[in-house]
Coordinates of C-alpha atoms in Angstrom, one line a residue:
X1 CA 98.4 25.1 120.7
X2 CA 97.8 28.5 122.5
X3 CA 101.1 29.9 121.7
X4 CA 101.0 28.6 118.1
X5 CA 97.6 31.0 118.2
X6 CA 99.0 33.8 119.4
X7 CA 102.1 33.5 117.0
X8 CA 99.4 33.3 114.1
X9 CA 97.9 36.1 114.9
X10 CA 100.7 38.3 115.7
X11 CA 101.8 37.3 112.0
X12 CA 98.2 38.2 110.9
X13 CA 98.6 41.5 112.6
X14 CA 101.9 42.4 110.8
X15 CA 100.8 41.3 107.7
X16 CA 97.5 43.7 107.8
X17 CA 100.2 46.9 109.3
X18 CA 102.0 46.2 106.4
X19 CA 101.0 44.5 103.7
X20 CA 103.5 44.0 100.9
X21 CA 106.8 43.9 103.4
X22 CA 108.0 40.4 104.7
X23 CA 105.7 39.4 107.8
X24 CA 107.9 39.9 111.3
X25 CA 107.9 37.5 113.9
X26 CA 109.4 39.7 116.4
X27 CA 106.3 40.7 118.5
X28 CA 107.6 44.1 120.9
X29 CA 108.3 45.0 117.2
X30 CA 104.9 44.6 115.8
X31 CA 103.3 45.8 118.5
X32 CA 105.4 48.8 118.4
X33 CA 104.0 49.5 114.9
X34 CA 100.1 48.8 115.4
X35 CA 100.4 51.3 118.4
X36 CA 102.3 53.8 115.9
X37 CA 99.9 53.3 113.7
X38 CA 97.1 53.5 115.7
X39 CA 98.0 57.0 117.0
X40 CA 97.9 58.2 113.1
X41 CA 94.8 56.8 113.0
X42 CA 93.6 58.6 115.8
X43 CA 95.1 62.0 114.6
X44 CA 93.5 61.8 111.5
X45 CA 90.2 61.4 113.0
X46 CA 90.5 64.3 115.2
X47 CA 91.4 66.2 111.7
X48 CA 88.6 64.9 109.9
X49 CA 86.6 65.8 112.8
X50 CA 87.7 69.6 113.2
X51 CA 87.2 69.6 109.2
X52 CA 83.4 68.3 109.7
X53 CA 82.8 71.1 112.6
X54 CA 84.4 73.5 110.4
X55 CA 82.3 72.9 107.4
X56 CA 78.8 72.3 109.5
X57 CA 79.8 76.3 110.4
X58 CA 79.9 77.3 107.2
X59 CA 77.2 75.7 105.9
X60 CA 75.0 77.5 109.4
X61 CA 76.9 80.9 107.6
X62 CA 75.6 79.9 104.7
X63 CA 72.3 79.3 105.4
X64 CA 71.9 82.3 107.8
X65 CA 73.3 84.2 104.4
X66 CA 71.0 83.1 102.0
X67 CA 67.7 83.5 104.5
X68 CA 68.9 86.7 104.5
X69 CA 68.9 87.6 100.8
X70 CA 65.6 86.3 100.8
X71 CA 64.4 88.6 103.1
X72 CA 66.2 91.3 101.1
X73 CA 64.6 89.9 97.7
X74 CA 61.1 90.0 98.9
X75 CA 61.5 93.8 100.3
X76 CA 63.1 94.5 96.9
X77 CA 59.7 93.1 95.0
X78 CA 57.4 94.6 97.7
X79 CA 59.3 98.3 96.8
X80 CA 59.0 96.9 93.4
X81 CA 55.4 96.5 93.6
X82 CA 55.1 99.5 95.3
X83 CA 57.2 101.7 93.2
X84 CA 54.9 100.1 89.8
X85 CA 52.0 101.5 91.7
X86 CA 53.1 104.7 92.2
X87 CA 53.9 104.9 88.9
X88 CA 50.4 103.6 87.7
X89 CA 48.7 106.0 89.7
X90 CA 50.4 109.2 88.5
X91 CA 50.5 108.3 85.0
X92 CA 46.7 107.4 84.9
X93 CA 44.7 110.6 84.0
X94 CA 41.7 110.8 86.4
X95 CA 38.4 109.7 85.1
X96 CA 36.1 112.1 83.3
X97 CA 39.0 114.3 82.6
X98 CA 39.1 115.1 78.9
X99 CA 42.2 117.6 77.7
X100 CA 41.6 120.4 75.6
X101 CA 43.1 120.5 72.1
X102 CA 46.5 122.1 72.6
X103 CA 47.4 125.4 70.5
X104 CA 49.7 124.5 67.6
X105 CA 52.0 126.8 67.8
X106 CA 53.8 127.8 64.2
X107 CA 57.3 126.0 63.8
X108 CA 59.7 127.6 62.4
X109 CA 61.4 125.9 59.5
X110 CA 63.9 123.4 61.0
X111 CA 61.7 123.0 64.3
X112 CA 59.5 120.4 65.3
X113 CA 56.1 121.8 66.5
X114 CA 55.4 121.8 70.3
X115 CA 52.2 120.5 71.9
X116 CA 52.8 121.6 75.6
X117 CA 50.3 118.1 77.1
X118 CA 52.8 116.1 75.8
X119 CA 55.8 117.1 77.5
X120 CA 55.5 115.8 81.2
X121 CA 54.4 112.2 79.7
X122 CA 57.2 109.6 79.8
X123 CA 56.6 107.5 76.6
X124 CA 59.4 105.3 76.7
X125 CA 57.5 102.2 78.7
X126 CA 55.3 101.8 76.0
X127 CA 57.6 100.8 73.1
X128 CA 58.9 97.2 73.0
X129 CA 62.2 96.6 74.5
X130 CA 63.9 95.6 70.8
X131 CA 63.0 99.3 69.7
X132 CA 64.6 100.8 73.1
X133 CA 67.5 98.4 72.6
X134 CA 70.7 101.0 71.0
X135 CA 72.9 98.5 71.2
X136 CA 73.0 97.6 67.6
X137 CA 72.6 101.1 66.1
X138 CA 75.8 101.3 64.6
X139 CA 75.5 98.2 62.8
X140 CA 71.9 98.6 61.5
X141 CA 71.5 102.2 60.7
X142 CA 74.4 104.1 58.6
X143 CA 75.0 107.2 60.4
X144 CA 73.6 110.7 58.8
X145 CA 75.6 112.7 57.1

């Protein structure tokens, strides 16, 4: 009874290290191949193990990366910020300040008149980015001849 146990499950065990192959009976044989197989087992799992500390590294890279472009986003809006104030303040004429009426000077007959106030002022902020946009010049405007 015991031995007809043992037989049954060393055929159980063959069957499972090999499934589709003819079941052996020899048992050294069979237990020669569940240890073989066991160690490939094993390897893999020190693979997939090295693989999983490998990638848990580069995600910690990863991470440490993008904390850091954070940091380096939020200076870049501070400057930002700063740099929109600067501008704000110098292109704001103080209060109470009212300019005198520039000479017109007389232009001569191709020339464009010069007002002098009006050349340290940049006036390109103010027009809406589809009017700054030159992009499409060539295709909307025939050039002058």
């Amino acid at each position: 009874m015991r031995r007809e146990k043992l037989n049954d499950r060393f055929s159980e065990l063959s069957a499972i290290l090999e499934p589709g192959r003819p079941v052996k009976t020899e048992k050294s044989a069979i237990l020669g191949d569940a240890i073989r197989i066991l160690n490939q087992l094993k390897a893999e799992s020190q693979d997939y193990a090295e693989t999983n500390k490998r990638l848990l590294e580069e995600i910690n890279n990863l991470k440490a990366e993008k904390n850091e472009l954070r940091e380096e986003k939020i200076m870049l809006k501070a400057d930002k910020e700063r740099l929109e104030q600067q501008l704000k303040t110098v292109s704001v004429p103080p209060t109470g300040f009212v300019p005198a009426h520039p000479p017109v000077y007389q232009a001569e007959a191709n020339k464009v008149p010069i007002i002098p106030s009006y050349g340290f002022i940049p006036m390109w902020h103010y027009l809406p980015p589809s009017t700054r946009d030159t992009s499409q010049d060539h295709e909307l405007r025939p050039p002058a001849a």
